[in-house]
Amino acid sequence: MPVNQDEERVSAGWAKLGSLLVQGGRPEESPEEGVFVNAPVTRGSTVLYPDVAALRNNGSRSYDHELVYGAMGSPVQHMLERLLARIEGGGDCQVVSSGLAACTTPLLAFMAAGEHLLLPDSVYFPTRRFADTMLARMGISTTYYPPMAGEADITALMRPETSVLFAESPGSHTFEVQDVPMLARIAHAHGTRLMLDNTWGIGVFQPFLHGVDVSIQALTKYPAGHSDAILGAVTVANGADWKILRDAAIQLGQLAGPDECWLTLRGLRTMGVRLERQSRSALALAHWLRERPEVARVLHPALEDCPGHQFWRRDFTGASALFGVELRAEYPVSAMEDMIDALALFGRGASWGGYESLVLPTTGGIRRVHADGYPRGPTFRLHIGLENVADLKADLAGGFEVLRVSTEG
Ligand SMILES: *Cc1c(COP(=O)(O)O)cnc(C)c1O
């Protein structure tokens, strides 16, 4: 497929989001007074009421997005929640303290001792650790499934006590795009919930359109967008699940500081235009990397060699700017590390979603059920920022020179 048609595919969804990102989650105009463009930051614990009746009346509403006490959230948090629910196409949203809390809070909210969880083997590592330690201690067992497992294999893993089927698409580090509608069919046929970590797909994958019950976001990534805030969100499809989620979040003391919420709202205003640019730069680099002789495979959902590419093509309206690179198996990991150390424009560090480019070595053996196509060579992950794409290419080209020299030793 010609590159310019691909460019359209990876960035179309981001371009479409612009109006919602600019207009949503803003203070309401009042007829008498003017209104600031942006939400105010309200810091506070106590909320005062004029009399006992008003205090009592509001106390009974602590499960709405209402203000009763600072621990139930602030006005800017609730504006952010309303905008996120619209971006995800869901009912209600709860903002929590981090992306990881957005993974753990719904698991605690919707699971009980004796129940069983299905996690994809490609799941974000701290989610795996939470299942293996905290959930295991509370009597919840976990089975890992290959992210590309088909309908028959997933169905065979469902038990009477399975209460959550969890998906992450594309998967952390290996980028398998999952068949989410198929997973939703299985989950619902068994009367269980489908949870999706939709961090990569915010705005370009509509979880509730595809049957997801609980959608998880690390707002730390593209929504905050400037590597300056840590925050998460959970969005649910219906009011019954909202009550359960909101109650759990309150009991766990989950909320977000008003400054983090404000930074995230500010980041969201430009998320569409940032990602329109970043997704195109990432695709250009992915195409270029695929032609390099050192590279075995580029794990980018918009490229045909990425497992589940057909599901990306069917279900997504765009791509983000995070993808994996697998080097040919003859390159030693140490030479790849020398290459990474030599890069000037790519910062070495965890997380992603900011305006700047990052690189992270990802060769690893934490998987339990390797699916076909699991990387054999050394791997690293790239996050493409807003730098000039020719500069990024030149930096990577210099890195490949170091890879070659270091390999020849
Ligand atoms: C980063 C990330 C998280 C966790 O987000 P934090 O805000 O860093 O806690 C969860 N899931 C995925 C897929 C992520 O990439």
Coordinates of C-alpha atoms in Angstrom, one line a residue, residues 33-380:
E33 CA -21.2 36.5 34.0
G34 CA -18.4 35.8 31.6
V35 CA -16.5 32.6 31.9
F36 CA -12.8 31.7 31.7
V37 CA -11.9 29.3 28.9
N38 CA -10.3 26.9 31.3
A39 CA -11.4 25.1 34.4
P40 CA -10.2 26.6 37.7
V41 CA -8.0 24.5 39.9
T42 CA -9.8 24.0 43.1
R43 CA -7.7 22.6 46.0
G44 CA -9.7 21.5 49.0
S45 CA -10.8 19.0 51.5
T46 CA -13.9 20.5 53.3
V47 CA -16.9 21.7 51.4
L48 CA -19.1 24.1 53.3
Y49 CA -22.9 24.1 53.3
P50 CA -25.3 26.9 54.5
D51 CA -27.3 24.6 56.8
V52 CA -27.6 21.0 58.1
A53 CA -30.3 20.1 55.6
A54 CA -28.0 21.0 52.6
L55 CA -25.1 19.2 54.3
R56 CA -27.3 16.0 54.7
N57 CA -28.8 16.3 51.3
N58 CA -25.4 16.4 49.6
G59 CA -24.0 13.7 51.9
S60 CA -26.4 11.2 50.4
R61 CA -25.0 12.0 46.9
S62 CA -21.4 11.0 47.5
Y63 CA -21.7 8.4 44.7
D64 CA -22.4 10.9 42.0
H65 CA -19.8 13.2 40.5
E66 CA -20.9 15.7 43.1
L67 CA -18.9 17.7 45.6
V68 CA -19.2 16.6 49.2
Y69 CA -15.7 16.3 50.4
G70 CA -12.4 16.7 48.6
A71 CA -11.9 12.9 48.6
M72 CA -14.8 12.6 46.2
G73 CA -13.0 14.7 43.6
S74 CA -12.8 18.3 42.6
P75 CA -14.7 20.3 39.9
V76 CA -11.7 20.0 37.5
Q77 CA -11.5 16.2 38.1
H78 CA -15.2 15.9 37.2
M79 CA -14.8 18.0 34.0
L80 CA -11.9 15.7 33.0
E81 CA -14.0 12.6 33.7
R82 CA -16.9 13.9 31.5
L83 CA -14.5 14.6 28.6
L84 CA -12.8 11.2 28.9
A85 CA -16.2 9.4 29.0
R86 CA -17.0 11.1 25.7
I87 CA -13.6 10.3 24.1
E88 CA -14.0 6.6 25.1
G89 CA -17.7 6.6 24.1
G90 CA -18.7 5.2 27.5
G91 CA -21.1 6.0 30.3
D92 CA -19.2 7.3 33.3
C93 CA -15.5 7.7 34.1
Q94 CA -13.5 7.6 37.3
V95 CA -10.2 9.3 37.4
V96 CA -7.6 7.6 39.7
S97 CA -4.1 8.4 40.9
S98 CA -2.2 6.6 38.1
G99 CA -2.5 4.3 35.1
L100 CA -1.6 1.4 37.3
A101 CA -4.4 2.3 39.7
A102 CA -6.7 2.3 36.7
C103 CA -5.7 -1.3 36.2
T104 CA -5.9 -2.5 39.8
T105 CA -9.0 -0.5 41.0
P106 CA -11.5 -2.3 38.6
L107 CA -10.0 -5.7 39.3
L108 CA -10.6 -5.1 43.0
A109 CA -14.0 -3.6 42.3
F110 CA -15.3 -6.4 40.1
M111 CA -13.6 -9.6 41.5
A112 CA -13.9 -11.6 44.7
A113 CA -12.1 -14.4 46.5
G114 CA -12.3 -17.8 44.7
E115 CA -12.8 -16.2 41.3
H116 CA -10.6 -16.6 38.2
L117 CA -9.0 -14.0 35.9
L118 CA -7.8 -14.4 32.3
L119 CA -4.8 -12.1 31.4
P120 CA -3.1 -11.8 28.1
D121 CA 0.5 -12.9 28.2
S122 CA 1.4 -9.5 26.6
V123 CA -0.1 -7.5 29.6
Y124 CA 1.6 -4.5 31.1
F125 CA 4.1 -5.9 33.6
P126 CA 2.9 -4.2 36.8
T127 CA -0.7 -5.6 36.0
R128 CA 0.9 -9.1 35.8
R129 CA 2.7 -8.5 39.1
F130 CA -0.5 -7.3 40.8
A131 CA -2.3 -10.5 39.7
D132 CA 0.6 -12.8 40.7
T133 CA 1.0 -11.3 44.2
M134 CA -1.9 -9.2 45.6
L135 CA -4.8 -11.0 43.8
A136 CA -3.2 -14.4 44.4
R137 CA -3.0 -13.7 48.1
M138 CA -6.7 -12.7 48.1
G139 CA -7.6 -16.1 46.6
I140 CA -8.0 -14.9 42.9
S141 CA -6.2 -17.2 40.4
T142 CA -4.9 -16.0 37.1
T143 CA -4.4 -17.9 33.8
Y144 CA -2.3 -16.3 31.1
Y145 CA -3.5 -16.7 27.5
P146 CA -1.6 -16.0 24.3
P147 CA -2.8 -12.6 23.1
M148 CA -3.5 -14.1 19.6
A149 CA -5.4 -17.1 20.9
G150 CA -8.6 -17.8 18.9
E151 CA -12.2 -18.3 20.0
A152 CA -11.9 -22.0 20.7
D153 CA -8.7 -21.6 22.8
I154 CA -10.1 -18.7 24.9
T155 CA -13.5 -20.5 25.4
A156 CA -11.6 -23.6 26.7
L157 CA -9.9 -21.4 29.3
M158 CA -13.1 -20.0 30.7
R159 CA -14.2 -21.6 34.0
P160 CA -17.5 -21.3 35.9
E161 CA -15.6 -19.0 38.3
T162 CA -14.0 -16.8 35.6
S163 CA -15.3 -13.3 36.3
V164 CA -13.0 -11.1 34.3
L165 CA -11.5 -11.5 30.8
F166 CA -8.8 -8.9 30.5
A167 CA -7.3 -7.6 27.2
E168 CA -4.6 -5.1 26.3
S169 CA -4.5 -4.2 22.7
P170 CA -1.9 -3.8 21.4
G171 CA 0.1 -5.7 24.0
S172 CA 2.9 -4.0 26.0
H173 CA 6.3 -4.5 24.2
T174 CA 5.1 -7.1 21.6
F175 CA 2.2 -5.1 20.1
E176 CA -0.2 -7.9 19.3
V177 CA -3.5 -6.4 18.3
Q178 CA -6.3 -8.4 19.9
D179 CA -9.6 -9.4 18.4
V180 CA -11.6 -7.4 21.0
P181 CA -15.1 -8.1 19.5
M182 CA -14.4 -11.8 19.6
L183 CA -13.3 -11.6 23.3
A184 CA -16.4 -9.6 24.1
R185 CA -18.6 -12.3 22.6
I186 CA -17.0 -15.0 24.7
A187 CA -17.0 -12.9 27.9
H188 CA -20.7 -12.1 27.5
A189 CA -21.7 -15.6 26.6
H190 CA -20.2 -16.6 30.0
G191 CA -21.7 -13.8 31.9
T192 CA -18.4 -12.2 32.6
R193 CA -16.9 -8.7 32.0
L194 CA -14.4 -7.8 29.4
M195 CA -11.8 -5.2 30.7
L196 CA -9.5 -3.5 28.2
D197 CA -6.3 -1.6 28.9
N198 CA -6.9 0.9 26.0
T199 CA -4.0 3.2 26.7
W200 CA -2.4 2.9 23.2
G201 CA -5.7 3.3 21.5
I202 CA -7.2 6.3 23.3
G203 CA -9.4 8.2 20.8
V204 CA -8.7 5.8 17.9
F205 CA -10.2 2.6 19.4
Q206 CA -13.8 3.0 20.7
P207 CA -14.0 0.3 23.4
F208 CA -17.7 0.3 24.0
L209 CA -18.5 0.1 20.3
H210 CA -16.6 -3.2 20.3
G211 CA -18.3 -4.7 23.4
V212 CA -15.8 -3.7 26.2
D213 CA -17.4 -3.3 29.7
V214 CA -14.5 -1.6 31.5
S215 CA -11.9 0.6 29.7
I216 CA -8.6 1.5 31.3
Q217 CA -6.5 4.5 30.5
A218 CA -3.0 5.6 31.7
L219 CA -3.6 9.4 31.3
T220 CA 0.1 9.8 32.0
K221 CA 0.7 8.9 28.3
Y222 CA -0.9 10.9 25.4
P223 CA -3.7 12.7 27.4
A224 CA -1.2 14.5 29.8
G225 CA 1.2 14.3 26.9
H226 CA 4.1 16.3 28.3
S227 CA 5.9 13.8 30.7
D228 CA 4.8 16.0 33.6
A229 CA 1.9 14.2 35.3
I230 CA 0.9 10.7 36.4
L231 CA -2.8 9.9 36.3
G232 CA -5.3 7.2 35.2
A233 CA -8.9 6.7 34.4
V234 CA -11.5 3.9 34.3
T235 CA -14.6 4.2 32.1
V236 CA -17.6 1.8 32.2
A237 CA -20.4 1.1 29.9
N238 CA -23.4 1.2 32.2
G239 CA -24.8 2.7 35.4
A240 CA -24.8 -0.5 37.4
D241 CA -21.1 -1.0 36.8
W242 CA -20.5 2.7 37.5
K243 CA -22.0 2.3 41.0
I244 CA -19.7 -0.6 41.8
L245 CA -16.6 1.1 40.4
R246 CA -17.3 4.5 42.0
D247 CA -17.9 2.8 45.4
A248 CA -14.6 0.8 45.1
A249 CA -12.7 4.0 44.1
I250 CA -14.0 5.9 47.1
Q251 CA -13.3 3.0 49.5
L252 CA -9.8 2.7 48.2
G253 CA -9.3 6.5 48.6
Q254 CA -8.7 6.8 44.9
L255 CA -8.7 10.3 43.5
A256 CA -6.4 12.6 41.6
G257 CA -4.9 15.9 42.6
P258 CA -6.5 18.9 40.9
D259 CA -3.2 20.0 39.4
E260 CA -2.8 16.6 37.7
C261 CA -6.3 16.8 36.4
W262 CA -5.8 20.3 35.1
L263 CA -2.5 19.4 33.4
T264 CA -4.3 16.4 31.8
L265 CA -7.2 18.6 30.5
R266 CA -4.6 21.0 29.1
G267 CA -2.8 18.1 27.5
L268 CA -6.0 16.8 25.9
R269 CA -6.6 20.1 24.1
T270 CA -3.7 19.4 21.8
M271 CA -3.7 15.5 21.8
G272 CA -5.3 15.3 18.4
V273 CA -2.9 17.5 16.6
R274 CA 0.2 16.1 18.5
L275 CA -0.8 12.6 17.5
E276 CA -1.7 13.5 14.0
R277 CA 2.0 14.5 13.6
Q278 CA 3.5 11.9 15.9
S279 CA 1.6 9.0 14.2
R280 CA 2.8 10.0 10.8
S281 CA 6.4 10.4 11.9
A282 CA 6.2 7.0 13.6
L283 CA 4.9 5.3 10.5
A284 CA 7.5 6.9 8.3
L285 CA 10.2 5.6 10.7
A286 CA 8.6 2.2 10.9
H287 CA 8.7 1.9 7.1
W288 CA 12.3 3.0 7.0
L289 CA 13.3 0.6 9.8
R290 CA 11.6 -2.3 8.1
E291 CA 13.9 -1.8 5.1
R292 CA 17.1 -1.8 7.2
P293 CA 19.1 -5.0 6.9
E294 CA 19.7 -5.2 10.6
V295 CA 15.9 -5.4 11.4
A296 CA 14.0 -8.6 11.4
R297 CA 10.6 -7.1 12.1
V298 CA 8.9 -3.9 13.0
L299 CA 6.1 -4.5 15.5
H300 CA 3.8 -1.6 14.5
P301 CA 0.1 -2.4 14.3
A302 CA -0.2 -0.6 10.9
L303 CA 2.4 -2.8 9.3
E304 CA 1.4 -6.2 8.0
D305 CA 4.1 -8.1 10.0
C306 CA 2.6 -7.1 13.3
P307 CA 0.5 -9.9 14.8
G308 CA -3.2 -8.8 14.7
H309 CA -2.6 -6.2 12.0
Q310 CA -6.0 -7.3 10.4
F311 CA -7.8 -6.4 13.7
W312 CA -6.1 -3.0 13.8
R313 CA -7.2 -2.4 10.2
R314 CA -10.7 -3.5 11.0
D315 CA -11.3 -1.8 14.4
F316 CA -8.9 1.2 14.8
T317 CA -9.3 4.7 13.2
G318 CA -5.6 5.5 13.8
A319 CA -2.3 4.5 15.3
S320 CA -0.3 5.9 18.1
A321 CA 3.5 6.6 17.9
L322 CA 4.7 3.7 20.1
F323 CA 6.1 0.5 18.4
G324 CA 8.6 -2.2 18.7
V325 CA 11.7 -3.2 16.7
E326 CA 13.1 -6.7 16.5
L327 CA 16.7 -7.0 15.4
R328 CA 18.0 -10.1 13.5
A329 CA 18.8 -12.8 16.0
E330 CA 22.5 -12.8 15.2
Y331 CA 23.0 -9.4 16.9
P332 CA 24.0 -9.7 20.5
V333 CA 21.9 -7.9 23.1
S334 CA 25.0 -6.0 24.3
A335 CA 25.5 -4.5 20.8
M336 CA 21.9 -3.4 20.8
E337 CA 22.5 -1.7 24.1
D338 CA 25.6 0.1 22.7
M339 CA 23.4 1.3 19.8
I340 CA 20.8 2.6 22.3
D341 CA 23.4 4.3 24.4
A342 CA 24.7 6.1 21.2
L343 CA 21.3 7.7 20.4
A344 CA 21.2 11.5 21.0
L345 CA 17.6 12.4 20.3
F346 CA 16.0 9.4 21.9
G347 CA 15.9 9.5 25.7
R348 CA 16.4 6.3 27.5
G349 CA 13.6 5.8 30.0
A350 CA 10.3 4.2 30.9
S351 CA 6.8 5.5 30.1
W352 CA 5.8 7.2 26.8
G353 CA 3.3 9.5 25.4
G354 CA 5.1 12.8 25.9
Y355 CA 6.2 15.3 23.2
E356 CA 9.7 13.7 23.1
S357 CA 11.2 10.6 21.6
L358 CA 12.2 7.7 23.8
V359 CA 13.8 4.3 23.5
L360 CA 13.6 1.3 25.8
P361 CA 15.3 -2.1 25.5
T362 CA 12.6 -4.7 25.8
T363 CA 14.3 -8.1 25.2
G364 CA 12.9 -10.2 27.9
G365 CA 11.7 -13.6 29.2
I366 CA 8.8 -12.8 31.4
R367 CA 6.2 -14.5 29.1
R368 CA 4.7 -17.8 30.1
V369 CA 2.8 -18.9 27.0
H370 CA 4.8 -17.7 24.0
A371 CA 2.6 -17.4 21.0
D372 CA 3.8 -18.1 17.4
G373 CA 5.8 -15.1 16.2
Y374 CA 7.2 -14.2 19.6
P375 CA 10.4 -12.1 19.0
R376 CA 13.6 -14.2 18.8
G377 CA 16.1 -11.4 18.3
P378 CA 17.0 -8.5 20.6
T379 CA 14.1 -6.0 20.8
F380 CA 13.6 -2.4 21.7

